[in-house]
XYZ file of C-alpha atoms in Angstrom:
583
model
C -18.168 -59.136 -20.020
C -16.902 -58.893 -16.329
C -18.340 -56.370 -14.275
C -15.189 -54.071 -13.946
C -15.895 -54.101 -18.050
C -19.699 -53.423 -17.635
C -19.170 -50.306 -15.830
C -16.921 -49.050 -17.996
C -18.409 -49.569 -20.403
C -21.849 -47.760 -19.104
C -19.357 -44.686 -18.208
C -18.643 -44.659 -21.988
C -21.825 -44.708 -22.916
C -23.677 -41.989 -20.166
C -20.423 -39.296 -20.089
C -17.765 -39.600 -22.772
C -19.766 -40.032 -25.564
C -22.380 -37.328 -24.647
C -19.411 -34.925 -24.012
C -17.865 -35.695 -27.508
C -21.212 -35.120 -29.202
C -21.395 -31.507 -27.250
C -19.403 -28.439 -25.862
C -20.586 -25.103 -24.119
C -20.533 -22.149 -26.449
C -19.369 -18.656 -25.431
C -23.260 -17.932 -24.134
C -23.142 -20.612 -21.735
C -25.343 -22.898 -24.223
C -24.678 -25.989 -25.446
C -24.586 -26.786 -29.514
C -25.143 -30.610 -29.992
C -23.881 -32.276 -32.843
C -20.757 -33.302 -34.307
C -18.486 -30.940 -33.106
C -14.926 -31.469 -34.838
C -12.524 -31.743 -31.667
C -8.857 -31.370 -32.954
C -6.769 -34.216 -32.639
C -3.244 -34.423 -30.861
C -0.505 -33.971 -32.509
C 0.621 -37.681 -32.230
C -2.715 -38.945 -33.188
C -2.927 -36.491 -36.400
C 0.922 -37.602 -37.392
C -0.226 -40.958 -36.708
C 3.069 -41.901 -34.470
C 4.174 -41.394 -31.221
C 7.464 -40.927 -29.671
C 7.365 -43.278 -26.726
C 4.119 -44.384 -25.308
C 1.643 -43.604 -22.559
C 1.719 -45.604 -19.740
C -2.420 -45.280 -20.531
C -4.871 -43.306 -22.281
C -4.485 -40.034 -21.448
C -3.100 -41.380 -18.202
C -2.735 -37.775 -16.150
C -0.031 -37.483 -13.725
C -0.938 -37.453 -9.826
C 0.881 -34.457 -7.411
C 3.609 -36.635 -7.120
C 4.788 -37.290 -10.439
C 3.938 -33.199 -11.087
C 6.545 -32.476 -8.714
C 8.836 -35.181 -9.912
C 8.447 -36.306 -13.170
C 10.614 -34.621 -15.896
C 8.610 -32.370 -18.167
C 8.933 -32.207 -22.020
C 7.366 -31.241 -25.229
C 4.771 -33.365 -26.879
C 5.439 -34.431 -30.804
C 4.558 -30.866 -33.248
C 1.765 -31.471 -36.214
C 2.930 -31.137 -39.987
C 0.497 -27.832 -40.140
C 2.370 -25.991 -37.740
C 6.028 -26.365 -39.863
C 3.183 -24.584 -42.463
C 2.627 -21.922 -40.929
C 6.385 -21.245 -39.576
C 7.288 -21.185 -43.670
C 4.608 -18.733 -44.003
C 6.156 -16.598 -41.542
C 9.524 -17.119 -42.648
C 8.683 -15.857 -46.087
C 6.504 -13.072 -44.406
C 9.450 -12.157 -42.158
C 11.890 -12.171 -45.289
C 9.804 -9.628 -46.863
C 9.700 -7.802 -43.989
C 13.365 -7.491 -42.945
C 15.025 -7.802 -46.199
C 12.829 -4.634 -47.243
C 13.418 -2.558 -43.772
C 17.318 -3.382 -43.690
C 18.549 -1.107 -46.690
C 15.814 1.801 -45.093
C 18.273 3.704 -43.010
C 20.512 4.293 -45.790
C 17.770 4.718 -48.645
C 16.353 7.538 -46.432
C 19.569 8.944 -44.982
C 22.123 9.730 -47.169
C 21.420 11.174 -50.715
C 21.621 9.360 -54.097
C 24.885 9.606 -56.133
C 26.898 9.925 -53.197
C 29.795 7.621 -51.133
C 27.556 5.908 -49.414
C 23.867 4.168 -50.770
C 21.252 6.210 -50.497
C 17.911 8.167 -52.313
C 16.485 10.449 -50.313
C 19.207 12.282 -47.846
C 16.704 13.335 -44.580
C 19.617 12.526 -42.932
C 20.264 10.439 -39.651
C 17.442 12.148 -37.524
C 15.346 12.171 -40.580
C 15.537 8.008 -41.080
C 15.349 7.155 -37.728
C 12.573 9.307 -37.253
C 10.972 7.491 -40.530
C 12.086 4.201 -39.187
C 10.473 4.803 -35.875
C 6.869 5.322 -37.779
C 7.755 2.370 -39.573
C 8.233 0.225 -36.489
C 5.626 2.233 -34.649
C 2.549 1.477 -37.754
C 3.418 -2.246 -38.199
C 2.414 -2.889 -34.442
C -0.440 -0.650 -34.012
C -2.279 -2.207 -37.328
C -2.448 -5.541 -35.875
C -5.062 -4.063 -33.741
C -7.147 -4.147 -36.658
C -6.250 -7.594 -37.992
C -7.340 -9.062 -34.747
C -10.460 -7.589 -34.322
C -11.251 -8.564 -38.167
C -10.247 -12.182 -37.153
C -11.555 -12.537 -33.311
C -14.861 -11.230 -34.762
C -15.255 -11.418 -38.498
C -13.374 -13.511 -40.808
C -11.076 -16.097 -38.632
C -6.892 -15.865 -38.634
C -6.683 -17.729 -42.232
C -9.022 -15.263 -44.070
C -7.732 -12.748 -42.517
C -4.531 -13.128 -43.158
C -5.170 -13.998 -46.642
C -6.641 -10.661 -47.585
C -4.111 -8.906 -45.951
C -1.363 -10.709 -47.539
C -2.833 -9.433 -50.966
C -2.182 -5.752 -49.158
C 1.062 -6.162 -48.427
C 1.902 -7.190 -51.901
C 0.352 -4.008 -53.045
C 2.807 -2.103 -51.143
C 5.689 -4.230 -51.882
C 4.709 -3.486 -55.643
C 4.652 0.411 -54.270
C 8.474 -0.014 -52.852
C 9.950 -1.455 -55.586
C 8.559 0.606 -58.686
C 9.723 4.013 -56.753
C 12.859 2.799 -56.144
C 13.909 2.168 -59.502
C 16.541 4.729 -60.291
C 13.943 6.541 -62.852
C 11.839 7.236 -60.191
C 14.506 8.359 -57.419
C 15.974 10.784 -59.918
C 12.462 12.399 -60.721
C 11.531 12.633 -57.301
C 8.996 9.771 -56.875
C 11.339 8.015 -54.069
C 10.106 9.605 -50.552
C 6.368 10.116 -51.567
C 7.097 6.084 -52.920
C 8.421 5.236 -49.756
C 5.521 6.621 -47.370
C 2.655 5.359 -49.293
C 4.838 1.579 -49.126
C 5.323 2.205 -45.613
C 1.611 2.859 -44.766
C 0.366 0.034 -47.065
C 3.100 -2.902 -46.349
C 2.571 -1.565 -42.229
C -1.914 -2.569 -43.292
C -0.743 -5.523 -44.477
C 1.848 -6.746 -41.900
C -0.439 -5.773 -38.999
C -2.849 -8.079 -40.616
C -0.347 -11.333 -41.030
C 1.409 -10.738 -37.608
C -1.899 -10.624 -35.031
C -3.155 -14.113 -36.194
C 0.013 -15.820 -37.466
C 1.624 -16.455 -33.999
C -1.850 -17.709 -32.228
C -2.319 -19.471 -35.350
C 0.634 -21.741 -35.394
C 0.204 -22.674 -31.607
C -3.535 -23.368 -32.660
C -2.173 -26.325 -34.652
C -1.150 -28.356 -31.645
C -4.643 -29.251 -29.420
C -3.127 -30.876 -26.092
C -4.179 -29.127 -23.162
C -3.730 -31.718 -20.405
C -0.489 -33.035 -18.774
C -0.449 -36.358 -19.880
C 2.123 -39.443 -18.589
C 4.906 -40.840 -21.212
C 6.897 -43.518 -20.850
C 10.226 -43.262 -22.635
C 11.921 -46.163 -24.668
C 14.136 -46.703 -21.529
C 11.570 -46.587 -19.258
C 11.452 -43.563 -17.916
C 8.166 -41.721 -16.969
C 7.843 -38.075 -18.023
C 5.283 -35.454 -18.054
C 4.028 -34.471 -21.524
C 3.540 -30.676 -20.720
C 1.142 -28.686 -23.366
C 3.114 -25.584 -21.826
C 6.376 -26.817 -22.696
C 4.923 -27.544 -25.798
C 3.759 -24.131 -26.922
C 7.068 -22.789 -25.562
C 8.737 -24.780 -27.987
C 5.774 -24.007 -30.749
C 7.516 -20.493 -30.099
C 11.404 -21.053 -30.158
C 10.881 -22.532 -33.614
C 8.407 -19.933 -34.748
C 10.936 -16.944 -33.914
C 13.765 -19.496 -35.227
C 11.671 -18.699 -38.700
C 11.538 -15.032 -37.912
C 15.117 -14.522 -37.670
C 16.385 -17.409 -40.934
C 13.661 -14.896 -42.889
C 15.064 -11.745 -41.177
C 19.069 -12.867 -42.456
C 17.298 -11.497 -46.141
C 19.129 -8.282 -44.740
C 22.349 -9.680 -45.785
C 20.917 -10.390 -49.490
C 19.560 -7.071 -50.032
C 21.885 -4.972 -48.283
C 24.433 -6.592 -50.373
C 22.338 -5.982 -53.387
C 21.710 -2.192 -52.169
C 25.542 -1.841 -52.455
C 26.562 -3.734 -55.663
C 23.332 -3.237 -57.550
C 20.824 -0.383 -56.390
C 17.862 -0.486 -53.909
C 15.110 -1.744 -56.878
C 17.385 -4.784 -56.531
C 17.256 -5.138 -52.954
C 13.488 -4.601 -53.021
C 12.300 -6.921 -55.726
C 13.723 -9.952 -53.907
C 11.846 -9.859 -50.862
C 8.742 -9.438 -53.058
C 9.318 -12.966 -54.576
C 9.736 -14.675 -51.651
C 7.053 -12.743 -50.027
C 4.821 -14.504 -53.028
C 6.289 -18.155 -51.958
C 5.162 -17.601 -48.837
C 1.653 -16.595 -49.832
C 1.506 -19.497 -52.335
C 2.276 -21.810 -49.103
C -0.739 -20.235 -47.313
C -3.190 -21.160 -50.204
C -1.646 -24.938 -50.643
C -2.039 -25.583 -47.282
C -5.210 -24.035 -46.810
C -7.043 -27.645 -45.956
C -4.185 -28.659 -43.207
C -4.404 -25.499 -41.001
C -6.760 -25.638 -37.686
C -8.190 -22.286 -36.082
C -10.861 -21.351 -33.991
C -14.047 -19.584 -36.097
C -14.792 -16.298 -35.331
C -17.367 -15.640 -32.629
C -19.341 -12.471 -33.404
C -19.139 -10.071 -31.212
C -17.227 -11.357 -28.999
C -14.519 -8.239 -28.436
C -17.530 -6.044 -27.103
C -18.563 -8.622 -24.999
C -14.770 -8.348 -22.942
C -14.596 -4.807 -22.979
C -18.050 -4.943 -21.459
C -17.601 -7.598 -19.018
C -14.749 -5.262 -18.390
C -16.454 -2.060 -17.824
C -19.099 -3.840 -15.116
C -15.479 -5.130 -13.429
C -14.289 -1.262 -13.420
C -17.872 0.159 -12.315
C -17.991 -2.850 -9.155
C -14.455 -1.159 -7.882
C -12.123 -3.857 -10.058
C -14.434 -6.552 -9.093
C -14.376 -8.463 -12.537
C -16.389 -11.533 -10.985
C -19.302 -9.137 -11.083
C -19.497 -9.395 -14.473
C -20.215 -13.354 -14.052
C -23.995 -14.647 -14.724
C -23.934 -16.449 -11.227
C -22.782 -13.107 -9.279
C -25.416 -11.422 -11.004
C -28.313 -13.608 -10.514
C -27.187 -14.160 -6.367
C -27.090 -10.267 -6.182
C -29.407 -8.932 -8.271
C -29.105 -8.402 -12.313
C -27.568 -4.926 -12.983
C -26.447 -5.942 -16.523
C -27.127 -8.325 -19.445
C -24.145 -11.190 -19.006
C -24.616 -13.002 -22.583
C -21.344 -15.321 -21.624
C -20.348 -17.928 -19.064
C -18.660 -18.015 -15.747
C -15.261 -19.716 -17.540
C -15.159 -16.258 -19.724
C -14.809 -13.953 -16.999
C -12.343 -16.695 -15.263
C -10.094 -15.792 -19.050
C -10.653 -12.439 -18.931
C -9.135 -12.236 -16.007
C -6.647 -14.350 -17.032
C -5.728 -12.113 -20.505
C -5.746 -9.021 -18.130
C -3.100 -10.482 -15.815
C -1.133 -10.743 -19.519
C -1.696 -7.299 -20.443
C -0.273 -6.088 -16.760
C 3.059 -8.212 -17.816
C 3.159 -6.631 -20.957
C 3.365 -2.935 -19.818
C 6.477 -2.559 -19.288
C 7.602 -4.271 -22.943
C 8.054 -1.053 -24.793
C 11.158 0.237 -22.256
C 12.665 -3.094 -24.075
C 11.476 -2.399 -27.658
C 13.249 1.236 -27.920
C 16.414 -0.464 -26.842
C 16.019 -3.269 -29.590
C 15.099 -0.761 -31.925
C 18.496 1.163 -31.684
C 19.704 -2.028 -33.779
C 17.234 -1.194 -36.776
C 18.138 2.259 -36.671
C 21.058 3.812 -34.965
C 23.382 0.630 -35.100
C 23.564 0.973 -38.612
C 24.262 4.844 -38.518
C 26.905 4.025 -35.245
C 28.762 1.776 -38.373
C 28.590 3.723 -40.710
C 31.242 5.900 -38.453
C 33.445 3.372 -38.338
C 36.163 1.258 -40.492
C 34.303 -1.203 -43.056
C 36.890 -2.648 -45.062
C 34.400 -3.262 -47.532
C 31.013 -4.495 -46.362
C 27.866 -2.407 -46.283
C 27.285 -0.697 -42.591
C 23.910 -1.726 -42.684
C 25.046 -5.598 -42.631
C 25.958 -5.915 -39.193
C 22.298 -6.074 -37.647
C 22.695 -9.330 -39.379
C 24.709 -10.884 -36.193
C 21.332 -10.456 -34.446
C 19.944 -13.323 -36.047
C 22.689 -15.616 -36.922
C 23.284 -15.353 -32.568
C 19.726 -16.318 -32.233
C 19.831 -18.922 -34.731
C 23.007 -20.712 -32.962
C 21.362 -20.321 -29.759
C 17.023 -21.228 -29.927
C 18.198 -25.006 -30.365
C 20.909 -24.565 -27.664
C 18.380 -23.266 -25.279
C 15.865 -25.439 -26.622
C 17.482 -29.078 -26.344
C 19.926 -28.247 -23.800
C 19.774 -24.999 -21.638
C 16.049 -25.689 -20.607
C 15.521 -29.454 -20.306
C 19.095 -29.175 -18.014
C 17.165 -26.668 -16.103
C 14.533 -28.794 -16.114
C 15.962 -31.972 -14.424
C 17.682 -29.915 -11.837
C 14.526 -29.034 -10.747
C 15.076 -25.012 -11.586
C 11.266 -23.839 -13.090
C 12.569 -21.256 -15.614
C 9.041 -19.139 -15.796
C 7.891 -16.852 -17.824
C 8.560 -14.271 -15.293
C 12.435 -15.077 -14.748
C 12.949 -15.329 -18.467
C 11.747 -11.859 -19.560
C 13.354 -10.322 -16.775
C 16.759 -11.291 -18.290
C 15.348 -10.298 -21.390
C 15.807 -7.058 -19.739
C 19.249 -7.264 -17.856
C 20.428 -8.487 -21.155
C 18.851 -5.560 -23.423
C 20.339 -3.358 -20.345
C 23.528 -4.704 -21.061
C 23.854 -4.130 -25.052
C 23.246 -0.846 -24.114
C 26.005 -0.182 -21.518
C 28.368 -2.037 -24.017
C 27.256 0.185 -27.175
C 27.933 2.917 -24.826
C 31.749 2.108 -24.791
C 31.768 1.283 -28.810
C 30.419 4.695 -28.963
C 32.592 6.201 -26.465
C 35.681 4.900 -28.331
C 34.343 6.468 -31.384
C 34.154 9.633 -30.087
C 37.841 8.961 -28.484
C 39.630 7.662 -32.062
C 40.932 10.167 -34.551
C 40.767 11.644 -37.592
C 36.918 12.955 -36.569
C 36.559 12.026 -33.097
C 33.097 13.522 -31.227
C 31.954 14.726 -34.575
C 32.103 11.725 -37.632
C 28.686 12.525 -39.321
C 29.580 16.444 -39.605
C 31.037 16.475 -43.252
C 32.343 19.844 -42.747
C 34.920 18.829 -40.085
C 35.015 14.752 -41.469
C 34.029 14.913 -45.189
C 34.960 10.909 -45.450
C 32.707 10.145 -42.060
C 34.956 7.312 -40.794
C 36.587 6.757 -37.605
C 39.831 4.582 -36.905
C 37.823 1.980 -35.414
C 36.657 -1.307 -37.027
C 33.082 -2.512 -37.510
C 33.671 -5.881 -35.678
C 33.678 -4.358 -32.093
C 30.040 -3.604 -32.763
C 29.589 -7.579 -32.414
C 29.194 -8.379 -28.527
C 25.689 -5.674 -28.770
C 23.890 -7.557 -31.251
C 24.836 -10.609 -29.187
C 23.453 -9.344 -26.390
C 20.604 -7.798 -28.095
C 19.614 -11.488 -30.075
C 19.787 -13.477 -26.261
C 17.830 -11.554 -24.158
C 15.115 -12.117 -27.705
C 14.974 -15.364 -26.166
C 14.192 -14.591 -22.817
C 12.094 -11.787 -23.586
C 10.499 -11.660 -27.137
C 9.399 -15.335 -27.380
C 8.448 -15.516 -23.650
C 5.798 -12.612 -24.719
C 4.487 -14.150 -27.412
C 4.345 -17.477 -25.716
C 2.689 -15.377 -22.420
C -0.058 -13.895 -24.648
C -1.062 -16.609 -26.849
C -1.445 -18.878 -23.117
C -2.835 -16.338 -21.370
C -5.586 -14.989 -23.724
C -9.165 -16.700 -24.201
C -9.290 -18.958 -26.951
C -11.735 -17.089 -28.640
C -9.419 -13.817 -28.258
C -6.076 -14.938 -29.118
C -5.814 -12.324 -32.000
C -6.867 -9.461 -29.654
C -4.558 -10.276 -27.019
C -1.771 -11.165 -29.235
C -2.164 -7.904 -30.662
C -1.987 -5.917 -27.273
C 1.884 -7.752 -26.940
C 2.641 -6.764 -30.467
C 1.258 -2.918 -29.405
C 4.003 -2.898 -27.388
C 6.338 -2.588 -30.058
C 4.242 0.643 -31.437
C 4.685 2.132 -28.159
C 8.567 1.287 -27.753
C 8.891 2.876 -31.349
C 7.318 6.354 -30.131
C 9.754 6.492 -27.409
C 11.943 6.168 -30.244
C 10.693 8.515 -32.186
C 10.752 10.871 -28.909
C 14.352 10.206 -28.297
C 15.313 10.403 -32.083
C 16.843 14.196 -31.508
C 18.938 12.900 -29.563
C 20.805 10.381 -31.995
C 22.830 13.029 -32.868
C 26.664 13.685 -31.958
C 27.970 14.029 -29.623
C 25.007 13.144 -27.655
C 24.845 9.580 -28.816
C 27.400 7.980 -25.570
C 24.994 9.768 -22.954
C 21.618 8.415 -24.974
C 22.931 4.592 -25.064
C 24.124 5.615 -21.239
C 20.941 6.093 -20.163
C 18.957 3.248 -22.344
C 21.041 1.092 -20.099
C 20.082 2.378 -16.717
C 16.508 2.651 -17.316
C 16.719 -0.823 -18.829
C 18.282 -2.273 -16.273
C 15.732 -0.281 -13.160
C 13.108 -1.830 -15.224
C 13.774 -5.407 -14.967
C 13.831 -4.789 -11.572
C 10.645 -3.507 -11.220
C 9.265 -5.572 -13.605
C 10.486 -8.472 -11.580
C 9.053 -7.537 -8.041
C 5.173 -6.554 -9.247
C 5.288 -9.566 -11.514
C 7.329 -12.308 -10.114
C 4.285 -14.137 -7.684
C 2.691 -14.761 -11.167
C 5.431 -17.273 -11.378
C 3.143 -19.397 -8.728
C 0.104 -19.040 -10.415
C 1.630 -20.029 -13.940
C 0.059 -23.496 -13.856
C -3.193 -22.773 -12.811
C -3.762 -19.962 -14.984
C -2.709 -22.527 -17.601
C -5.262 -25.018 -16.946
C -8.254 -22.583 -18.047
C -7.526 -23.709 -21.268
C -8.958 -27.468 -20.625
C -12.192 -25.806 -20.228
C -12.352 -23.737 -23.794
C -13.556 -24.169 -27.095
C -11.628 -26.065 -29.204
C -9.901 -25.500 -32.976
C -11.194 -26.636 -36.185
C -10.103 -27.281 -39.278
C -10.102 -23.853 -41.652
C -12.422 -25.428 -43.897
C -14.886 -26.190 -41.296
C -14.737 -23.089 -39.319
């Protein structure tokens, strides 16, 4: 053995080994043993898509600002997951789409419907629907971060919302609507499919960006030579843009049971997201020995919110809630945790800041669940169900996740242009501003088009409720609508599952989807106003408060944009996943 081999070999032995045998837990404390350490994604596919130049050969400051970045090969547990969510999300929005017609209009009449609360009546319903799915994942994190883990967790809860799926369909069978059982039926499903979603949706997204392990830049070299970054960020961003690409193939259920609400009846429309709801939970159990998460840790929740109660009582100093501050300056408090948790703490807090402003954009993409689908309902048809134009929404994001993907962002990318986080949700918002400003005008040429003109939904002056405009010129706002869901929506979710401690992904992934909750009580607020003629002047304004919020979202927020890398690299330093079995 040479010498050069001798001391390698001796490094080996003294600090890689000893490392692999051991990690820090949240305490500061070291467990010894054999700690499971997730494997890459190309070592647990067992191929590789080009090679390293070395073993985990890291790019120098050069190549960083030179090298071409891209995304590192996905595991097989992660394509689990997204058909978990797909099925989940089928449920979901194959259930909600026929909602603003089963709860506004009455049953026997022209249009489908069961209960007849009218338009301010199902938007207003709609709202608490929107509004109860995002607060419960509140509770589904703190039952994972602490308790059970993200695949329990979302097991159980899974068994909930079939419970209230069960609930939905058996009180919209037309025996029930025409003794009365419908809107009692439909609250009780609400509250108990809104348990059960809040459950699934907190630890699904950390979960299937869990499955990939890579947290260090690592050197490729291509099959024609070139050199390129393997970057674990571009990696989870991609993670994400096929995650919400299964959100919104589920979410196209609307056209199935909208469809079926029309030609069949809403028990119809209702049963079929059940069934695929039970694929999906089938594909949760068979795949229960693939999946990798983190293990609970205890109390781990109380230990943030009291690390960040000593950061609020030092004047916003959260590095007096380290171990080392307090033993240099005297120990105030009991610091059971490290230095590197504070250092994440701080670095989920600086998510949380981003995600204030989120529910401005939530109330305007709620107007597509809600009054989009009333707005149609005003207007020529020619056949199809009003409620099947959300649909667009979906198919545009569909057509345009791989465009971004595989095009859009690696162009960006060799030109040099670093797309952040911060840029991307801020056209999230310029381009939410602008389906607002364009539903404005559909409106406006609603109110402007005979026989009803600025009154369609009275049926005293309009008893058929139809204006002479077609349905199609709705198009361009859920265009709109589904493209600046790829800036914004999947940015957030990418932001929060990155930004959050590893032992806190739930939590923190559950403060972005809170955002929602809020966004659908400014919905709720605004609901007596989705009225006529008051709609043009309520679409008027989403658009200018839209659009001055990207604008202030973009000037606090925008230096993060610097700091995007290094808050990034935390994540070398964490705990890593285990199998679900093991944890």
């Amino acid at each position: 053995m040479t010498e050069h081999e001798a001391t390698l070999a001796h490094f080996h032995a003294t600090e890689v080994q000893p490392r692999k045998m051991s990690h820090q837990d949240m305490a500061g404390g070291t467990e010894v043993g054999n700690v499971f350490t997730a494997p890459t994604a190309n070592e647990k596919d067992g191929a590789f898509v080009g090679s390293l130049g070395s073993d985990d050969e890291e790019p120098t400051e050069e190549e960083r600002r030179t090298l071409r970045r891209v995304a590192d090969k996905l595991p097989k547990s992660a394509f689990l997951v997204a058909i978990v969510e797909l099925c989940e999300r089928f449920a979901y929005y194959g259930l909600s789409g026929p909602f603003q017609n089963y709860i506004q209009n009455p049953y026997g009449g022209k249009k489908p419907g069961a209960i007849g609360l009218g338009q301010v009546g199902a938007t207003g319903l709609n709202n608490f629907f929107q509004f109860w799915c995002y607060v419960t994942p509140i509770i589904g994190a703190i039952i994972a971060d602490q308790y059970l883990g993200k695949y329990k967790t979302i097991f159980w809860f899974s068994l909930v919302y079939i419970c209230g799926l069960v609930i939905l369909f058996c009180t919209s069978l037309p025996v029930a609507i025409e003794n009365g059982a419908a809107l009692g039926g439909l609250i009780v499903a609400m509250i108990v499919i809104g348990l059960g979603t809040g459950g699934i949706k907190a630890n699904v997204s950390p979960l299937i960006a869990e499955q990939y392990s890579g947290t260090k830049e690592t050197i490729r070299i291509e099959k024609d030579g070139e050199r390129v970054i393997v970057d674990p960020a571009v990696t989870i961003q991609r993670i994400y843009m096929i995650f919400y690409l299964c959100i919104n193939f589920g979410s196209l259920s609307a056209i199935a049971t909208t469809e079926l609400e029309l030609n069949v009846g809403f028990w119809s429309a209702y049963l079929l997201p059940m069934l695929l709801f039970l694929v999906g939970f089938a594909t949760l159990i068979l795949g229960r020995n693939k999946y990798i998460a983190r293990p609970p840790r205890g109390s781990v929740i109380i230990h943030a919110f009291k690390a960040m109660w000593i950061g609020l009582t030092s004047k916003g100093n959260m590095n007096a809630a380290k171990p080392s501050y307090q033993e240099e300056y005297g120990r105030k408090y009991q610091t059971p945790w490290n230095d590197l948790f504070i250092e994440e703490i701080k670095r989920a807090l600086v998510a949380c800041r981003v995600f204030v402003f989120f529910p401005i954009y939530w109330v305007v993409y709620n107007q597509m669940l809600n009054n989009f689908i009333s707005q149609a309902g005003t207007m020529q048809l020619h056949g199809i169900p009003n409620d099947i134009m959300q649909n667009i929404d979906p198919i545009t994001i569909i057509i345009f996740i791989p465009i971004m993907d595989r095009i859009v962002y690696p162009l960006l990318r060799r030109m040099g242009i670093k797309f952040k986080p911060i840029t991307r949700i801020t056209w999230g918002f310029f381009l939410a501003a602008l389906a607002m400003a364009y539903a404005a005008i559909v409106q406006h040429l609603i109110y402007s088009s005979p026989p009803c003109y600025n009154a369609p939904s009275n049926p005293d002056i309009c008893p058929d409720g139809f204006n002479q405009v077609h349905v199609a010129v709705q198009t361009p706002a859920y265009l709109f609508i589904g493209i600046s869901e790829i800036f914004a929506s999947i940015t957030g979710l990418e932001y929060a599952f990155t930004k959050a401690p590893p032992t806190l992904k739930s939590f923190v992934m559950s403060m972005f989807l809170l955002t929602s909750a809020f966004g659908s009580a400014l919905g709720i607020a605004l609901s007596p106003t989705a009225v006529d003629p008051k709609l043009l002047w309520m679409y008027t304004s989403l658009a200018c408060v839209t659009v001055a919020a990207g604008v202030i979202f973009w000037f606090i927020y925008s230096p993060y944009n610097a700091i995007e890398e290094e808050m990034n690299a935390l994540e070398n330093e964490g705990e890593k996943a285990k199998p679900v079995l093991e944890a």
